[in-house]
Short mmCIF file of the C-alpha atoms (twelve columns), coordinates in Angstrom:
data_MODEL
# 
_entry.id   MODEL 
# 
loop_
_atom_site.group_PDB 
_atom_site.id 
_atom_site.type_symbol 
_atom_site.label_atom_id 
_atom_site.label_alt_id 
_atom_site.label_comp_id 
_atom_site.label_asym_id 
_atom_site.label_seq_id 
_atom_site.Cartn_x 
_atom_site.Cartn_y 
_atom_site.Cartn_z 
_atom_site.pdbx_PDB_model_num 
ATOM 1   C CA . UNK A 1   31.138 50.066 81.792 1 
ATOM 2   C CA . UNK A 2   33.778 48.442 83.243 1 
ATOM 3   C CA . UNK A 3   37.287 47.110 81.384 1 
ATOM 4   C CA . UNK A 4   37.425 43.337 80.335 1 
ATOM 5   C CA . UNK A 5   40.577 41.952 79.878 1 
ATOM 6   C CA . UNK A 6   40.168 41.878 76.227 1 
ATOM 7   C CA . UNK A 7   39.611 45.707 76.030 1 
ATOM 8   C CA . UNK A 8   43.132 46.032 77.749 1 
ATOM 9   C CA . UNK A 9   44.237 43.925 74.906 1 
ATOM 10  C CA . UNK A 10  42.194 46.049 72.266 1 
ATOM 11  C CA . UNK A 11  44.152 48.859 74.086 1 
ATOM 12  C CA . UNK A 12  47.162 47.999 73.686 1 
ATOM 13  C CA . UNK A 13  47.493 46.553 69.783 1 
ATOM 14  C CA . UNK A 14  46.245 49.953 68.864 1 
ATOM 15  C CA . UNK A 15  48.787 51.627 70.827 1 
ATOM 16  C CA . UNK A 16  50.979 49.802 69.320 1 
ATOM 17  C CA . UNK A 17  49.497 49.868 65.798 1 
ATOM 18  C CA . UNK A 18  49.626 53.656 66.332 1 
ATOM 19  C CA . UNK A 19  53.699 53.633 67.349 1 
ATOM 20  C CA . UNK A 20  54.475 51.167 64.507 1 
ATOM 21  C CA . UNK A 21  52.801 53.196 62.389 1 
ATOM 22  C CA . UNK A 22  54.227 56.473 63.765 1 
ATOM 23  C CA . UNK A 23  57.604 54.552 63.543 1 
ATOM 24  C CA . UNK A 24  57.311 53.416 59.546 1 
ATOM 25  C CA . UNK A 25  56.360 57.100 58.736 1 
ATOM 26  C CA . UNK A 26  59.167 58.593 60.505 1 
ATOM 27  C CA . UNK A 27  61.383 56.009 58.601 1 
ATOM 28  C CA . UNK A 28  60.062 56.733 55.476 1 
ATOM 29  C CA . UNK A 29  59.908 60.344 56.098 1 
ATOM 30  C CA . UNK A 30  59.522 62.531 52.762 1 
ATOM 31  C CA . UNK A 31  59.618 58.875 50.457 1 
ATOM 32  C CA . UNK A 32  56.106 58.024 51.912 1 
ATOM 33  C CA . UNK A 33  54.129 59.397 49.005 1 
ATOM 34  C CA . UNK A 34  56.371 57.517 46.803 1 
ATOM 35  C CA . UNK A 35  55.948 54.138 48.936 1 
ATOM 36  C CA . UNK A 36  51.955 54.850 48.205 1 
ATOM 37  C CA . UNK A 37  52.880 55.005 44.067 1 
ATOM 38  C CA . UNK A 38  54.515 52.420 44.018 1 
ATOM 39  C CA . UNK A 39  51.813 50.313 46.208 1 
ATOM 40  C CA . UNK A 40  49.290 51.332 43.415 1 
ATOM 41  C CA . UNK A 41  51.778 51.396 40.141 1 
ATOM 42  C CA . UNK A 42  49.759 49.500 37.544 1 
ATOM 43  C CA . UNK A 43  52.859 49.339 34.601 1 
ATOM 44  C CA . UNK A 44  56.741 48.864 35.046 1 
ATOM 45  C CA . UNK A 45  56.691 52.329 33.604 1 
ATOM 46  C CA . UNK A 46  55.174 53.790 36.652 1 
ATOM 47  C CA . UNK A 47  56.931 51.539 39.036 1 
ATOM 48  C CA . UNK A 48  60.319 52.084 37.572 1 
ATOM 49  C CA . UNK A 49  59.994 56.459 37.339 1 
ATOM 50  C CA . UNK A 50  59.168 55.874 41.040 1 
ATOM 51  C CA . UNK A 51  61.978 54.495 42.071 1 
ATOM 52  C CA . UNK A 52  64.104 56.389 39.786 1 
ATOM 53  C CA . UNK A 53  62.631 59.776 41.187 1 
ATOM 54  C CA . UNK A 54  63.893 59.132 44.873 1 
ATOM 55  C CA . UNK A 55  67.280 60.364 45.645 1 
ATOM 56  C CA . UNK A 56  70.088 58.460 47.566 1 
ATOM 57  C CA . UNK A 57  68.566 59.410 50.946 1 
ATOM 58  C CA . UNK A 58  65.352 58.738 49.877 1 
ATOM 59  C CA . UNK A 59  65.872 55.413 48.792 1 
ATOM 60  C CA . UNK A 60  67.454 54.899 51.949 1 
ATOM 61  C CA . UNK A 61  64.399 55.773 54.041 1 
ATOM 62  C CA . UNK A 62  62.565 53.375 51.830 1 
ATOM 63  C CA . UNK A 63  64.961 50.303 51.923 1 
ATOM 64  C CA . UNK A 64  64.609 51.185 55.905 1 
ATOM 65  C CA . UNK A 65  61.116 50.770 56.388 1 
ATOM 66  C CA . UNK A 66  60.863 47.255 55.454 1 
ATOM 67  C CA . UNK A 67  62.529 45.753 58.786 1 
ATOM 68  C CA . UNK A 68  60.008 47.560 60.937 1 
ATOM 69  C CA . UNK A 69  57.198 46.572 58.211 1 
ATOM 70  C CA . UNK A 70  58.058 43.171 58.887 1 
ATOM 71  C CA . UNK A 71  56.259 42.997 61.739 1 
ATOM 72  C CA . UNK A 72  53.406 45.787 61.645 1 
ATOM 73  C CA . UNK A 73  51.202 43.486 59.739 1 
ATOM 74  C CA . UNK A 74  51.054 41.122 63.217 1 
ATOM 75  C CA . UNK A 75  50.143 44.619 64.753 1 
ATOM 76  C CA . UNK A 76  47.395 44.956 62.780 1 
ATOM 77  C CA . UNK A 77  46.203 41.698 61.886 1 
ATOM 78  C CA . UNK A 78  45.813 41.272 65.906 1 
ATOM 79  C CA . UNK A 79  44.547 44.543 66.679 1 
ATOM 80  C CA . UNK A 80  41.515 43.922 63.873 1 
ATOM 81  C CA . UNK A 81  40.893 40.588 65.074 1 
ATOM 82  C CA . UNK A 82  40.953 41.720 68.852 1 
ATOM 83  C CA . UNK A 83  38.403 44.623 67.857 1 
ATOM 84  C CA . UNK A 84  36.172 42.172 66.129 1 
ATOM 85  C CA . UNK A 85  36.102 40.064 68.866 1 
ATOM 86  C CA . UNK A 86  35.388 42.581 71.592 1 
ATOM 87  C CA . UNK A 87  32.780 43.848 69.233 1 
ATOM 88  C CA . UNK A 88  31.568 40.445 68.666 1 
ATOM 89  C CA . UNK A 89  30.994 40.574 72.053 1 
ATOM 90  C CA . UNK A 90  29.296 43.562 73.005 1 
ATOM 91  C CA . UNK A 91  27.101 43.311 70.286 1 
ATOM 92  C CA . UNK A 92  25.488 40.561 68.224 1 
ATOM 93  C CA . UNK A 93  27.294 39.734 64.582 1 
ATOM 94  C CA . UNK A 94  26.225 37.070 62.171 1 
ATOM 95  C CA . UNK A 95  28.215 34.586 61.790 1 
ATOM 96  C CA . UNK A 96  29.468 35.361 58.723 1 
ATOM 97  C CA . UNK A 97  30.329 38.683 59.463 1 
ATOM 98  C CA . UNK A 98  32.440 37.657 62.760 1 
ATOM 99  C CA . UNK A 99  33.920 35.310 59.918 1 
ATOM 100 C CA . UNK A 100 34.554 38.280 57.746 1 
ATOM 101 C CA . UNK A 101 36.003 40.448 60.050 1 
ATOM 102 C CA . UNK A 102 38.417 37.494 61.317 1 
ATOM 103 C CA . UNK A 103 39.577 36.713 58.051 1 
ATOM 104 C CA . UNK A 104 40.449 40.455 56.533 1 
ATOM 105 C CA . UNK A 105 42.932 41.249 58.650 1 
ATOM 106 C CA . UNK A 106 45.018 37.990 57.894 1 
ATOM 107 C CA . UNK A 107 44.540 38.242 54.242 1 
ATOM 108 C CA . UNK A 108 45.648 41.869 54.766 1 
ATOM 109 C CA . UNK A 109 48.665 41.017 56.828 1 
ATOM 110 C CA . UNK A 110 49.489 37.935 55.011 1 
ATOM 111 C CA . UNK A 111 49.173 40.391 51.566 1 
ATOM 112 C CA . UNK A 112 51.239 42.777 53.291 1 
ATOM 113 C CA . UNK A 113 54.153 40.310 54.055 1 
ATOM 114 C CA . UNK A 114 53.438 39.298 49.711 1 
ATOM 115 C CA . UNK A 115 53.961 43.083 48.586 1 
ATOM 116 C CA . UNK A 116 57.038 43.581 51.519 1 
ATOM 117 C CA . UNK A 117 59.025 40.768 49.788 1 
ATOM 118 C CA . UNK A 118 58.334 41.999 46.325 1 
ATOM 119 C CA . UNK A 119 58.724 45.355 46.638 1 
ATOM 120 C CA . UNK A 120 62.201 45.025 48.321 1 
ATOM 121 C CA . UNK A 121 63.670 42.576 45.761 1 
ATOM 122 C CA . UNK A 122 62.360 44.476 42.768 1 
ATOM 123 C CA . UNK A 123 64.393 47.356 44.927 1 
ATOM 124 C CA . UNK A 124 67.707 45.587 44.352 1 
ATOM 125 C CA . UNK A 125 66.984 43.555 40.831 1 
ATOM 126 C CA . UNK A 126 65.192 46.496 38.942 1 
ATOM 127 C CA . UNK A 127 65.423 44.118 35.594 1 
ATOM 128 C CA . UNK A 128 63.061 41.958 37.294 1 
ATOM 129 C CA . UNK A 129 60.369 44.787 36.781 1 
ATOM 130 C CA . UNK A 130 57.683 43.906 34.725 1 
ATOM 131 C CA . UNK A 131 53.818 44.996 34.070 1 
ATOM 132 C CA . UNK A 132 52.487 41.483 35.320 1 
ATOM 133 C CA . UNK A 133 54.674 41.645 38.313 1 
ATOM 134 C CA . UNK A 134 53.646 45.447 38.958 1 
ATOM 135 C CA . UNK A 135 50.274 44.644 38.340 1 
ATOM 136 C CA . UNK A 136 49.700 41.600 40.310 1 
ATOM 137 C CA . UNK A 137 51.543 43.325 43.384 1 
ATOM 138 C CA . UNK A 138 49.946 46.517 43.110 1 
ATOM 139 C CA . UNK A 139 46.598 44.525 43.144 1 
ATOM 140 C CA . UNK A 140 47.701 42.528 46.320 1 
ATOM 141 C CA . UNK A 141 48.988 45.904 47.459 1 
ATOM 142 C CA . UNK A 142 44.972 47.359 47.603 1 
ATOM 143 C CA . UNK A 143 43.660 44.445 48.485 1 
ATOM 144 C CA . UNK A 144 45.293 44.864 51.409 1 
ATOM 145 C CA . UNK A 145 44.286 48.309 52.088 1 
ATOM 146 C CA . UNK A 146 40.569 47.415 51.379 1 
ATOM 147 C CA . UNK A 147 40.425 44.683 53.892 1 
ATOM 148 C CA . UNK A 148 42.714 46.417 56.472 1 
ATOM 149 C CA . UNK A 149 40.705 49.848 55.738 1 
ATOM 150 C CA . UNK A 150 37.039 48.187 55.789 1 
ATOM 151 C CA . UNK A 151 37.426 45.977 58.642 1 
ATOM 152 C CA . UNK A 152 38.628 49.584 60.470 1 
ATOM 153 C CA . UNK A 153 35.590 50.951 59.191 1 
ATOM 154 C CA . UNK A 154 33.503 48.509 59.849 1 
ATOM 155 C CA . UNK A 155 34.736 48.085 63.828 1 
ATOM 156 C CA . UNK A 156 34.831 51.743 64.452 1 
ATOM 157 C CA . UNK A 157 30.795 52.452 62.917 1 
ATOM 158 C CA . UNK A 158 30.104 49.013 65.316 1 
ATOM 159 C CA . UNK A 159 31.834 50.652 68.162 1 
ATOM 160 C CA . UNK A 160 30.115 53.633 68.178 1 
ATOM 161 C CA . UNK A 161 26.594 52.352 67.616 1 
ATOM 162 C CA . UNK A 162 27.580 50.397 71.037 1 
ATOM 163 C CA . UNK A 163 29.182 53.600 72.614 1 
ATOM 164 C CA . UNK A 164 25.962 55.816 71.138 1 
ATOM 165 C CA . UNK A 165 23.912 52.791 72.916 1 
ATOM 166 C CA . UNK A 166 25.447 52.651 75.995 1 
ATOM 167 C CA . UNK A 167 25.385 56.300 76.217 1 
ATOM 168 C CA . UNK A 168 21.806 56.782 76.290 1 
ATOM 169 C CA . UNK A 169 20.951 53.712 78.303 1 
ATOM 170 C CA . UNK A 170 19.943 51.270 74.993 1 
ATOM 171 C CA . UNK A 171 22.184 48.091 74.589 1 
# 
């Protein structure tokens, strides 16, 4: 199989999904568990002990993620949508499912850019933290993950069905 043009485009939003990503973790360093709490917080308790368990340097690491963060959900959101076209390509997809897989990744990025915002002004204004606003982020917060994580899933199983294919001579 030779290259399209489009797979050197797949190619390179995942490389640079994969340095972005690479990036935000080695900004976050040890505060990355604590990034994922307060992503999935469901009370202002929660949210709150969160922040008030990271140290100076810690909170730090977290404030500095958010530049970088700015722009990874473009990574993504392009990367998906570049995989579901290729796939879309190399192997048939109803249309609602090439609708599906078009869609997910902007939600997720466009969610993404939602729980950025809020998480760093609740950051700065801690007496803004409430259960409704904890709530309703954390549930934009998954959201995101399950349409960023399923259309993943979904691409890669497609993928290799085509790879497993193309391997033994079927299309």
């Amino acid at each position: 199989m030779t290259l399209t043009a489009l797979d050197g485009k797949l190619i390179g939003w995942s490389a640079a999904y994969l340095l972005s990503q690479a990036n935000i973790a080695r900004l976050l360093g040890p505060a990355a568990p604590k990034l994922l709490k307060t992503q999935t917080a469901m009370s202002a308790r929660a949210y709150r002990d969160v922040l008030d368990s990271m140290e100076e340097a810690e909170t730090a690491r977290f404030r500095s993620h958010f530049g970088p963060d700015m722009i990874h959900p473009v990574i993504y959101g392009v990367a998906l949508c570049t995989g579901a076209k290729r796939l879309g390509q190399l192997t048939e997809l109803s249309p609602a499912t090439r609708r599906a897989l078009y869609a997910a990744p902007v939600v997720a990025a466009a969610a993404d850019y939602v729980e950025n915002v809020v998480d760093l002004y609740l950051l700065d204004h801690r007496d803004r933290i409430t259960d409704p606003v904890v709530r309703a982020t954390s549930t934009v917060s998954i959201t995101k993950w399950v349409l960023s994580l399923g259309t993943l899933a979904y691409l890669s199983q497609g993928f290799v069905r085509v790879w497993a294919g193309m391997a033994t001579g079927r299309r």
